[in-house]
Amino acid sequence: MARVVVDVMLKPEILDPQGQAIVGASDRLGFSGVREVRQGKRFEVEIDGEAGEAELAEVRRMAETLLANPVIEDFSLRVE
Amino acid sequence: MARVVVDVMLKPEILDPQGQAIVGASDRLGFSGVREVRQGKRFEVEIDGEAGEAELAEVRRMAETLLANPVIEDFSLRVE
Amino acid sequence: MARVVVDVMLKPEILDPQGQAIVGASDRLGFSGVREVRQGKRFEVEIDGEAGEAELAEVRRMAETLLANPVIEDFSLRVE
Amino acid sequence: MARVVVDVMLKPEILDPQGQAIVGASDRLGFSGVREVRQGKRFEVEIDGEAGEAELAEVRRMAETLLANPVIEDFSLRVE
């Protein structure tokens, strides 16, 4: 069994209001030095067998279809 | 400037229905071999200066207060 | 066709750190008078035909299985 | 004290892959008749005093700044 992690983040040019809420709250709580926060999603995908080329291609297709909207989000995947 | 990534996942003993929805949909789309999916959150925190011990302690306190609920979620942080 | 809305919220006794982040940020932005914010999920489910008793029972089972974790979340549904 | 509910949904023209995952999983679980699912966010905002015109205007500004990204999301608010 192998684990593939898929990180999904809003594209950099798209504003993330909830990340900004966290920056504002951090400042108020006295956490100085936080310049920006962006919130995304992390998926841990457990697959049978090894994470070979074919399996990674499958997880990539799955990410494009079910995990991320490529118009507004970027994603990356890696084996852990 | 440095970037600290905070990953927040439901604790392993807590069921993740949306992860299960993704498994079910994967199977139906012909993505065989997906055994489990768990969905969490990923925060990218940009801080001023270096990510030294003091800064990481601050991001850790921020994670405990604003990003994760330690009763139902685990989090981990790393410098990227 | 009918639309059933399913609202999913963390149970009241479970802390919602991201809601608290929004309260903190609101205060800092000068939005006075915000006492508490809780963040949940809203699902809009379009079903074929009428939303009769059988259909609502089915959406309810779907909510219990795929949309909410009844251990940590409450959900409610209504026809719109 | 009053409660204002803010519903935030992706704009209709923006694909919602996670909603589609739920449709796929529903079908596989035998929940027939589910045509579409869209997943959004629901915020319950508790404010001091009455939800008069001034308070609603404030929650609306809060929604535009901290809860929704008006480029990709629509929001609506109502007093409960």
mmCIF file of C-alpha atoms in Angstrom:
data_model
loop_
_atom_site.group_PDB
_atom_site.id
_atom_site.type_symbol
_atom_site.label_atom_id
_atom_site.label_comp_id
_atom_site.label_asym_id
_atom_site.label_seq_id
_atom_site.Cartn_x
_atom_site.Cartn_y
_atom_site.Cartn_z
ATOM 1 C CA MET A 1 0.000 0.000 0.000
ATOM 2 C CA ALA A 2 1.186 3.525 -0.716
ATOM 3 C CA ARG A 3 0.014 6.986 0.202
ATOM 4 C CA VAL A 4 -0.234 9.794 -2.309
ATOM 5 C CA VAL A 5 -0.816 13.299 -0.953
ATOM 6 C CA VAL A 6 -2.685 15.746 -3.154
ATOM 7 C CA ASP A 7 -2.467 19.417 -2.161
ATOM 8 C CA VAL A 8 -5.089 21.724 -3.670
ATOM 9 C CA MET A 9 -4.682 25.492 -3.382
ATOM 10 C CA LEU A 10 -6.559 28.394 -4.948
ATOM 11 C CA LYS A 11 -4.548 29.878 -7.802
ATOM 12 C CA PRO A 12 -2.268 32.671 -6.554
ATOM 13 C CA GLU A 13 -4.242 35.397 -8.334
ATOM 14 C CA ILE A 14 -7.493 34.426 -6.609
ATOM 15 C CA LEU A 15 -8.190 36.166 -3.331
ATOM 16 C CA ASP A 16 -8.612 33.934 -0.283
ATOM 17 C CA PRO A 17 -10.854 35.734 2.217
ATOM 18 C CA GLN A 18 -10.649 33.008 4.841
ATOM 19 C CA GLY A 19 -6.878 33.135 4.793
ATOM 20 C CA GLN A 20 -7.165 36.870 5.307
ATOM 21 C CA ALA A 21 -9.484 36.322 8.259
ATOM 22 C CA ILE A 22 -6.747 34.219 9.842
ATOM 23 C CA VAL A 23 -4.164 36.963 9.276
ATOM 24 C CA GLY A 24 -6.482 39.504 10.905
ATOM 25 C CA ALA A 25 -7.179 37.271 13.882
ATOM 26 C CA SER A 26 -3.491 36.438 14.284
ATOM 27 C CA ASP A 27 -2.609 40.078 14.477
ATOM 28 C CA ARG A 28 -5.257 40.696 17.104
ATOM 29 C CA LEU A 29 -4.003 37.761 19.173
ATOM 30 C CA GLY A 30 -0.520 39.217 19.160
ATOM 31 C CA PHE A 31 1.026 36.857 16.623
ATOM 32 C CA SER A 32 3.145 39.427 14.918
ATOM 33 C CA GLY A 33 4.957 38.757 11.718
ATOM 34 C CA VAL A 34 2.262 36.781 9.913
ATOM 35 C CA ARG A 35 2.164 38.360 6.489
ATOM 36 C CA GLU A 36 -0.173 36.107 4.545
ATOM 37 C CA VAL A 37 -2.160 32.919 5.026
ATOM 38 C CA ARG A 38 -3.762 30.880 2.291
ATOM 39 C CA GLN A 39 -6.068 27.991 3.030
ATOM 40 C CA GLY A 40 -6.278 24.957 0.802
ATOM 41 C CA LYS A 41 -7.175 21.305 0.934
ATOM 42 C CA ARG A 42 -4.999 18.281 1.564
ATOM 43 C CA PHE A 43 -6.104 14.831 0.470
ATOM 44 C CA GLU A 44 -4.402 11.665 1.673
ATOM 45 C CA VAL A 45 -5.087 8.942 -0.883
ATOM 46 C CA GLU A 46 -4.232 5.352 0.079
ATOM 47 C CA ILE A 47 -3.801 3.075 -2.907
ATOM 48 C CA ASP A 48 -3.237 -0.641 -3.241
ATOM 49 C CA GLY A 49 0.217 -1.775 -4.238
ATOM 50 C CA GLU A 50 3.076 0.475 -5.243
ATOM 51 C CA ALA A 51 2.802 4.087 -6.349
ATOM 52 C CA GLY A 52 4.249 3.479 -9.792
ATOM 53 C CA GLU A 53 3.806 5.561 -12.911
ATOM 54 C CA ALA A 54 0.409 4.087 -13.774
ATOM 55 C CA GLU A 55 -0.962 4.591 -10.261
ATOM 56 C CA LEU A 56 0.230 8.182 -10.126
ATOM 57 C CA ALA A 57 -1.386 8.874 -13.497
ATOM 58 C CA GLU A 58 -4.629 7.506 -12.092
ATOM 59 C CA VAL A 59 -4.452 9.656 -8.963
ATOM 60 C CA ARG A 60 -3.700 12.643 -11.179
ATOM 61 C CA ARG A 61 -6.833 12.015 -13.245
ATOM 62 C CA MET A 62 -8.777 11.569 -10.025
ATOM 63 C CA ALA A 63 -7.462 14.891 -8.733
ATOM 64 C CA GLU A 64 -8.454 16.671 -11.954
ATOM 65 C CA THR A 65 -11.959 15.215 -11.823
ATOM 66 C CA LEU A 66 -12.925 14.906 -8.166
ATOM 67 C CA LEU A 67 -10.539 16.909 -5.995
ATOM 68 C CA ALA A 68 -9.737 20.168 -7.738
ATOM 69 C CA ASN A 69 -11.321 22.604 -10.157
ATOM 70 C CA PRO A 70 -8.443 23.393 -12.546
ATOM 71 C CA VAL A 71 -10.018 26.727 -13.486
ATOM 72 C CA ILE A 72 -9.569 28.217 -10.028
ATOM 73 C CA GLU A 73 -7.238 25.789 -8.248
ATOM 74 C CA ASP A 74 -3.758 24.326 -8.665
ATOM 75 C CA PHE A 75 -2.872 20.936 -7.329
ATOM 76 C CA SER A 76 0.286 18.951 -6.791
ATOM 77 C CA LEU A 77 0.827 15.371 -5.770
ATOM 78 C CA ARG A 78 3.623 13.455 -4.138
ATOM 79 C CA VAL A 79 4.208 10.037 -2.690
ATOM 80 C CA GLU A 80 4.727 9.973 1.052
ATOM 81 C CA MET B 1 10.403 35.821 4.390
ATOM 82 C CA ALA B 2 9.693 32.154 5.058
ATOM 83 C CA ARG B 3 6.776 29.840 4.464
ATOM 84 C CA VAL B 4 5.465 27.464 7.093
ATOM 85 C CA VAL B 5 2.975 24.836 5.976
ATOM 86 C CA VAL B 6 0.436 23.630 8.527
ATOM 87 C CA ASP B 7 -1.436 20.425 7.658
ATOM 88 C CA VAL B 8 -4.621 19.743 9.610
ATOM 89 C CA MET B 9 -6.283 16.324 9.424
ATOM 90 C CA LEU B 10 -9.155 14.761 11.342
ATOM 91 C CA LYS B 11 -7.808 12.339 13.946
ATOM 92 C CA PRO B 12 -7.519 8.818 12.499
ATOM 93 C CA GLU B 13 -10.346 7.431 14.651
ATOM 94 C CA ILE B 14 -12.824 10.029 13.364
ATOM 95 C CA LEU B 15 -14.777 9.015 10.288
ATOM 96 C CA ASP B 16 -14.409 11.275 7.245
ATOM 97 C CA PRO B 17 -17.597 10.991 5.167
ATOM 98 C CA GLN B 18 -16.372 13.304 2.435
ATOM 99 C CA GLY B 19 -13.249 11.236 1.970
ATOM 100 C CA GLN B 20 -15.514 8.225 1.625
ATOM 101 C CA ALA B 21 -17.592 10.020 -0.976
ATOM 102 C CA ILE B 22 -14.420 10.457 -3.011
ATOM 103 C CA VAL B 23 -13.585 6.755 -2.713
ATOM 104 C CA GLY B 24 -17.086 5.851 -3.891
ATOM 105 C CA ALA B 25 -16.940 8.235 -6.813
ATOM 106 C CA SER B 26 -13.450 7.032 -7.793
ATOM 107 C CA ASP B 27 -14.626 3.484 -7.943
ATOM 108 C CA ARG B 28 -17.556 4.425 -10.119
ATOM 109 C CA LEU B 29 -15.271 6.368 -12.483
ATOM 110 C CA GLY B 30 -13.086 3.315 -12.917
ATOM 111 C CA PHE B 31 -10.200 4.442 -10.730
ATOM 112 C CA SER B 32 -9.502 1.067 -9.224
ATOM 113 C CA GLY B 33 -7.165 0.577 -6.345
ATOM 114 C CA VAL B 34 -8.159 3.605 -4.273
ATOM 115 C CA ARG B 35 -8.578 2.175 -0.803
ATOM 116 C CA GLU B 36 -9.106 5.227 1.363
ATOM 117 C CA VAL B 37 -9.197 9.004 1.040
ATOM 118 C CA ARG B 38 -9.089 11.467 3.889
ATOM 119 C CA GLN B 39 -9.646 15.165 3.360
ATOM 120 C CA GLY B 40 -7.927 17.766 5.492
ATOM 121 C CA LYS B 41 -6.820 21.360 5.333
ATOM 122 C CA ARG B 42 -3.514 22.854 4.283
ATOM 123 C CA PHE B 43 -2.496 26.331 5.375
ATOM 124 C CA GLU B 44 0.421 28.192 3.826
ATOM 125 C CA VAL B 45 1.610 30.772 6.343
ATOM 126 C CA GLU B 46 4.044 33.416 5.135
ATOM 127 C CA ILE B 47 6.021 35.036 7.923
ATOM 128 C CA ASP B 48 8.464 37.914 8.029
ATOM 129 C CA GLY B 49 12.106 37.046 8.483
ATOM 130 C CA GLU B 50 13.498 33.606 9.154
ATOM 131 C CA ALA B 51 11.550 30.608 10.419
ATOM 132 C CA GLY B 52 13.577 30.245 13.604
ATOM 133 C CA GLU B 53 12.573 28.571 16.836
ATOM 134 C CA ALA B 54 10.610 31.547 18.130
ATOM 135 C CA GLU B 55 8.683 31.984 14.866
ATOM 136 C CA LEU B 56 7.801 28.308 14.688
ATOM 137 C CA ALA B 57 6.569 28.399 18.285
ATOM 138 C CA GLU B 58 4.340 31.302 17.306
ATOM 139 C CA VAL B 59 2.915 29.514 14.269
ATOM 140 C CA ARG B 60 2.337 26.466 16.464
ATOM 141 C CA ARG B 61 0.308 28.540 18.946
ATOM 142 C CA MET B 62 -1.555 30.073 16.016
ATOM 143 C CA ALA B 63 -2.364 26.595 14.684
ATOM 144 C CA GLU B 64 -3.664 25.474 18.080
ATOM 145 C CA THR B 65 -5.880 28.532 18.380
ATOM 146 C CA LEU B 66 -7.052 29.450 14.896
ATOM 147 C CA LEU B 67 -6.391 26.596 12.486
ATOM 148 C CA ALA B 68 -7.165 23.312 14.228
ATOM 149 C CA ASN B 69 -9.419 21.965 16.943
ATOM 150 C CA PRO B 70 -7.061 19.712 18.935
ATOM 151 C CA VAL B 71 -10.001 17.650 20.214
ATOM 152 C CA ILE B 72 -10.882 16.281 16.787
ATOM 153 C CA GLU B 73 -7.898 17.206 14.599
ATOM 154 C CA ASP B 74 -4.153 16.633 14.477
ATOM 155 C CA PHE B 75 -1.817 19.134 12.887
ATOM 156 C CA SER B 76 1.776 19.199 11.821
ATOM 157 C CA LEU B 77 3.958 22.016 10.588
ATOM 158 C CA ARG B 78 7.066 22.247 8.489
ATOM 159 C CA VAL B 79 9.142 24.936 6.834
ATOM 160 C CA GLU B 80 9.082 24.840 3.055
ATOM 161 C CA MET C 1 -36.978 18.446 -10.112
ATOM 162 C CA ALA C 2 -36.656 19.545 -6.490
ATOM 163 C CA ARG C 3 -33.862 20.998 -4.385
ATOM 164 C CA VAL C 4 -33.095 19.737 -0.900
ATOM 165 C CA VAL C 5 -30.690 21.811 1.185
ATOM 166 C CA VAL C 6 -28.616 19.988 3.785
ATOM 167 C CA ASP C 7 -26.914 22.153 6.411
ATOM 168 C CA VAL C 8 -24.075 20.534 8.339
ATOM 169 C CA MET C 9 -22.675 22.229 11.449
ATOM 170 C CA LEU C 10 -20.215 21.096 14.100
ATOM 171 C CA LYS C 11 -22.073 20.106 17.261
ATOM 172 C CA PRO C 12 -22.443 23.089 19.600
ATOM 173 C CA GLU C 13 -20.045 21.685 22.198
ATOM 174 C CA ILE C 14 -17.226 21.354 19.655
ATOM 175 C CA LEU C 15 -14.958 24.354 19.333
ATOM 176 C CA ASP C 16 -14.760 25.940 15.877
ATOM 177 C CA PRO C 17 -11.358 27.634 15.565
ATOM 178 C CA GLN C 18 -12.017 28.984 12.091
ATOM 179 C CA GLY C 19 -15.191 30.647 13.248
ATOM 180 C CA GLN C 20 -13.161 32.221 16.013
ATOM 181 C CA ALA C 21 -10.627 33.453 13.494
ATOM 182 C CA ILE C 22 -13.446 35.260 11.721
ATOM 183 C CA VAL C 23 -14.603 36.876 14.974
ATOM 184 C CA GLY C 24 -11.060 38.068 15.662
ATOM 185 C CA ALA C 25 -10.637 39.458 12.177
ATOM 186 C CA SER C 26 -14.046 41.155 12.291
ATOM 187 C CA ASP C 27 -13.147 42.940 15.457
ATOM 188 C CA ARG C 28 -9.879 44.143 13.993
ATOM 189 C CA LEU C 29 -11.676 45.434 10.878
ATOM 190 C CA GLY C 30 -14.023 47.462 13.040
ATOM 191 C CA PHE C 31 -17.078 45.231 12.730
ATOM 192 C CA SER C 32 -18.236 45.634 16.292
ATOM 193 C CA GLY C 33 -20.951 43.531 17.784
ATOM 194 C CA VAL C 34 -20.004 40.185 16.262
ATOM 195 C CA ARG C 35 -20.152 37.821 19.205
ATOM 196 C CA GLU C 36 -19.681 34.421 17.652
ATOM 197 C CA VAL C 37 -19.256 32.857 14.221
ATOM 198 C CA ARG C 38 -19.535 29.192 13.418
ATOM 199 C CA GLN C 39 -18.638 27.798 10.024
ATOM 200 C CA GLY C 40 -20.424 24.819 8.545
ATOM 201 C CA LYS C 41 -21.220 23.304 5.193
ATOM 202 C CA ARG C 42 -24.227 23.739 2.956
ATOM 203 C CA PHE C 43 -25.104 21.173 0.313
ATOM 204 C CA GLU C 44 -27.622 21.841 -2.422
ATOM 205 C CA VAL C 45 -28.941 18.487 -3.634
ATOM 206 C CA GLU C 46 -30.994 18.441 -6.839
ATOM 207 C CA ILE C 47 -33.185 15.378 -7.166
ATOM 208 C CA ASP C 48 -35.392 14.085 -9.932
ATOM 209 C CA GLY C 49 -39.105 14.393 -9.436
ATOM 210 C CA GLU C 50 -40.849 15.597 -6.318
ATOM 211 C CA ALA C 51 -39.334 15.794 -2.842
ATOM 212 C CA GLY C 52 -41.783 13.374 -1.268
ATOM 213 C CA GLU C 53 -41.328 11.302 1.851
ATOM 214 C CA ALA C 54 -39.322 8.574 0.123
ATOM 215 C CA GLU C 55 -36.975 11.042 -1.544
ATOM 216 C CA LEU C 56 -36.353 12.913 1.687
ATOM 217 C CA ALA C 57 -35.605 9.630 3.467
ATOM 218 C CA GLU C 58 -33.047 8.901 0.772
ATOM 219 C CA VAL C 59 -31.380 12.312 1.067
ATOM 220 C CA ARG C 60 -31.318 11.831 4.825
ATOM 221 C CA ARG C 61 -29.473 8.510 4.459
ATOM 222 C CA MET C 62 -27.136 10.172 1.985
ATOM 223 C CA ALA C 63 -26.437 12.960 4.481
ATOM 224 C CA GLU C 64 -25.670 10.458 7.237
ATOM 225 C CA THR C 65 -23.286 8.530 5.013
ATOM 226 C CA LEU C 66 -21.610 11.025 2.716
ATOM 227 C CA LEU C 67 -22.162 14.558 3.969
ATOM 228 C CA ALA C 68 -21.883 14.581 7.755
ATOM 229 C CA ASN C 69 -20.128 12.683 10.512
ATOM 230 C CA PRO C 70 -22.888 12.247 13.113
ATOM 231 C CA VAL C 71 -20.311 11.899 15.907
ATOM 232 C CA ILE C 72 -19.093 15.477 15.588
ATOM 233 C CA GLU C 73 -21.693 17.159 13.353
ATOM 234 C CA ASP C 74 -25.416 17.846 13.291
ATOM 235 C CA PHE C 75 -27.313 18.201 10.062
ATOM 236 C CA SER C 76 -30.729 19.360 9.024
ATOM 237 C CA LEU C 77 -32.506 19.252 5.706
ATOM 238 C CA ARG C 78 -35.279 21.179 4.104
ATOM 239 C CA VAL C 79 -36.899 21.482 0.698
ATOM 240 C CA GLU C 80 -36.344 24.804 -1.039
ATOM 241 C CA MET D 1 -28.926 38.849 20.356
ATOM 242 C CA ALA D 2 -29.719 37.861 16.778
ATOM 243 C CA ARG D 3 -28.416 35.293 14.363
ATOM 244 C CA VAL D 4 -27.606 36.081 10.756
ATOM 245 C CA VAL D 5 -26.956 33.163 8.441
ATOM 246 C CA VAL D 6 -24.617 33.740 5.498
ATOM 247 C CA ASP D 7 -24.675 31.105 2.756
ATOM 248 C CA VAL D 8 -21.716 31.093 0.370
ATOM 249 C CA MET D 9 -21.851 29.038 -2.826
ATOM 250 C CA LEU D 10 -19.559 28.836 -5.848
ATOM 251 C CA LYS D 11 -21.061 30.773 -8.754
ATOM 252 C CA PRO D 12 -23.263 28.509 -10.902
ATOM 253 C CA GLU D 13 -20.873 28.567 -13.853
ATOM 254 C CA ILE D 14 -17.961 27.290 -11.764
ATOM 255 C CA LEU D 15 -17.564 23.534 -11.641
ATOM 256 C CA ASP D 16 -17.726 21.937 -8.186
ATOM 257 C CA PRO D 17 -15.695 18.704 -8.283
ATOM 258 C CA GLN D 18 -16.476 17.764 -4.695
ATOM 259 C CA GLY D 19 -20.168 18.036 -5.319
ATOM 260 C CA GLN D 20 -19.662 15.740 -8.283
ATOM 261 C CA ALA D 21 -17.807 13.264 -6.094
ATOM 262 C CA ILE D 22 -20.886 13.128 -3.885
ATOM 263 C CA VAL D 23 -23.149 12.479 -6.878
ATOM 264 C CA GLY D 24 -20.883 9.646 -8.000
ATOM 265 C CA ALA D 25 -20.748 8.092 -4.555
ATOM 266 C CA SER D 26 -24.527 8.425 -4.130
ATOM 267 C CA ASP D 27 -25.139 6.568 -7.316
ATOM 268 C CA ARG D 28 -22.815 3.766 -6.272
ATOM 269 C CA LEU D 29 -24.550 3.490 -2.895
ATOM 270 C CA GLY D 30 -27.892 3.053 -4.612
ATOM 271 C CA PHE D 31 -29.259 6.538 -3.964
ATOM 272 C CA SER D 32 -30.936 6.935 -7.284
ATOM 273 C CA GLY D 33 -32.353 10.203 -8.483
ATOM 274 C CA VAL D 34 -29.597 12.514 -7.253
ATOM 275 C CA ARG D 35 -28.933 14.721 -10.231
ATOM 276 C CA GLU D 36 -26.530 17.318 -8.893
ATOM 277 C CA VAL D 37 -24.874 18.297 -5.644
ATOM 278 C CA ARG D 38 -23.095 21.553 -4.957
ATOM 279 C CA GLN D 39 -21.138 22.137 -1.784
ATOM 280 C CA GLY D 40 -20.874 25.539 -0.173
ATOM 281 C CA LYS D 41 -20.289 27.127 3.198
ATOM 282 C CA ARG D 42 -22.748 28.218 5.838
ATOM 283 C CA PHE D 43 -21.777 30.761 8.471
ATOM 284 C CA GLU D 44 -23.874 31.393 11.565
ATOM 285 C CA VAL D 45 -23.066 34.890 12.824
ATOM 286 C CA GLU D 46 -24.314 35.859 16.277
ATOM 287 C CA ILE D 47 -24.530 39.592 16.794
ATOM 288 C CA ASP D 48 -25.326 41.729 19.798
ATOM 289 C CA GLY D 49 -28.713 43.411 19.845
ATOM 290 C CA GLU D 50 -31.228 43.419 17.041
ATOM 291 C CA ALA D 51 -30.529 42.608 13.408
ATOM 292 C CA GLY D 52 -31.538 46.025 12.112
ATOM 293 C CA GLU D 53 -30.535 47.678 8.879
ATOM 294 C CA ALA D 54 -27.186 48.906 10.203
ATOM 295 C CA GLU D 55 -26.250 45.495 11.607
ATOM 296 C CA LEU D 56 -27.158 43.717 8.392
ATOM 297 C CA ALA D 57 -25.084 46.180 6.409
ATOM 298 C CA GLU D 58 -22.157 45.377 8.687
ATOM 299 C CA VAL D 59 -22.579 41.617 8.275
ATOM 300 C CA ARG D 60 -22.800 42.146 4.529
ATOM 301 C CA ARG D 61 -19.479 44.000 4.497
ATOM 302 C CA MET D 62 -18.013 41.270 6.677
ATOM 303 C CA ALA D 63 -19.234 38.631 4.216
ATOM 304 C CA GLU D 64 -17.684 40.490 1.271
ATOM 305 C CA THR D 65 -14.354 40.809 3.069
ATOM 306 C CA LEU D 66 -13.913 37.705 5.193
ATOM 307 C CA LEU D 67 -16.399 35.029 4.171
ATOM 308 C CA ALA D 68 -16.707 35.028 0.408
ATOM 309 C CA ASN D 69 -14.630 35.827 -2.646
ATOM 310 C CA PRO D 70 -17.095 37.741 -4.847
ATOM 311 C CA VAL D 71 -15.139 36.817 -7.987
ATOM 312 C CA ILE D 72 -15.918 33.121 -7.705
ATOM 313 C CA GLU D 73 -18.658 32.931 -5.064
ATOM 314 C CA ASP D 74 -22.160 34.281 -4.445
ATOM 315 C CA PHE D 75 -23.478 34.835 -0.973
ATOM 316 C CA SER D 76 -26.814 35.578 0.595
ATOM 317 C CA LEU D 77 -27.769 36.462 4.120
ATOM 318 C CA ARG D 78 -30.886 36.187 6.184
ATOM 319 C CA VAL D 79 -31.935 36.636 9.775
ATOM 320 C CA GLU D 80 -32.955 33.441 11.547
#
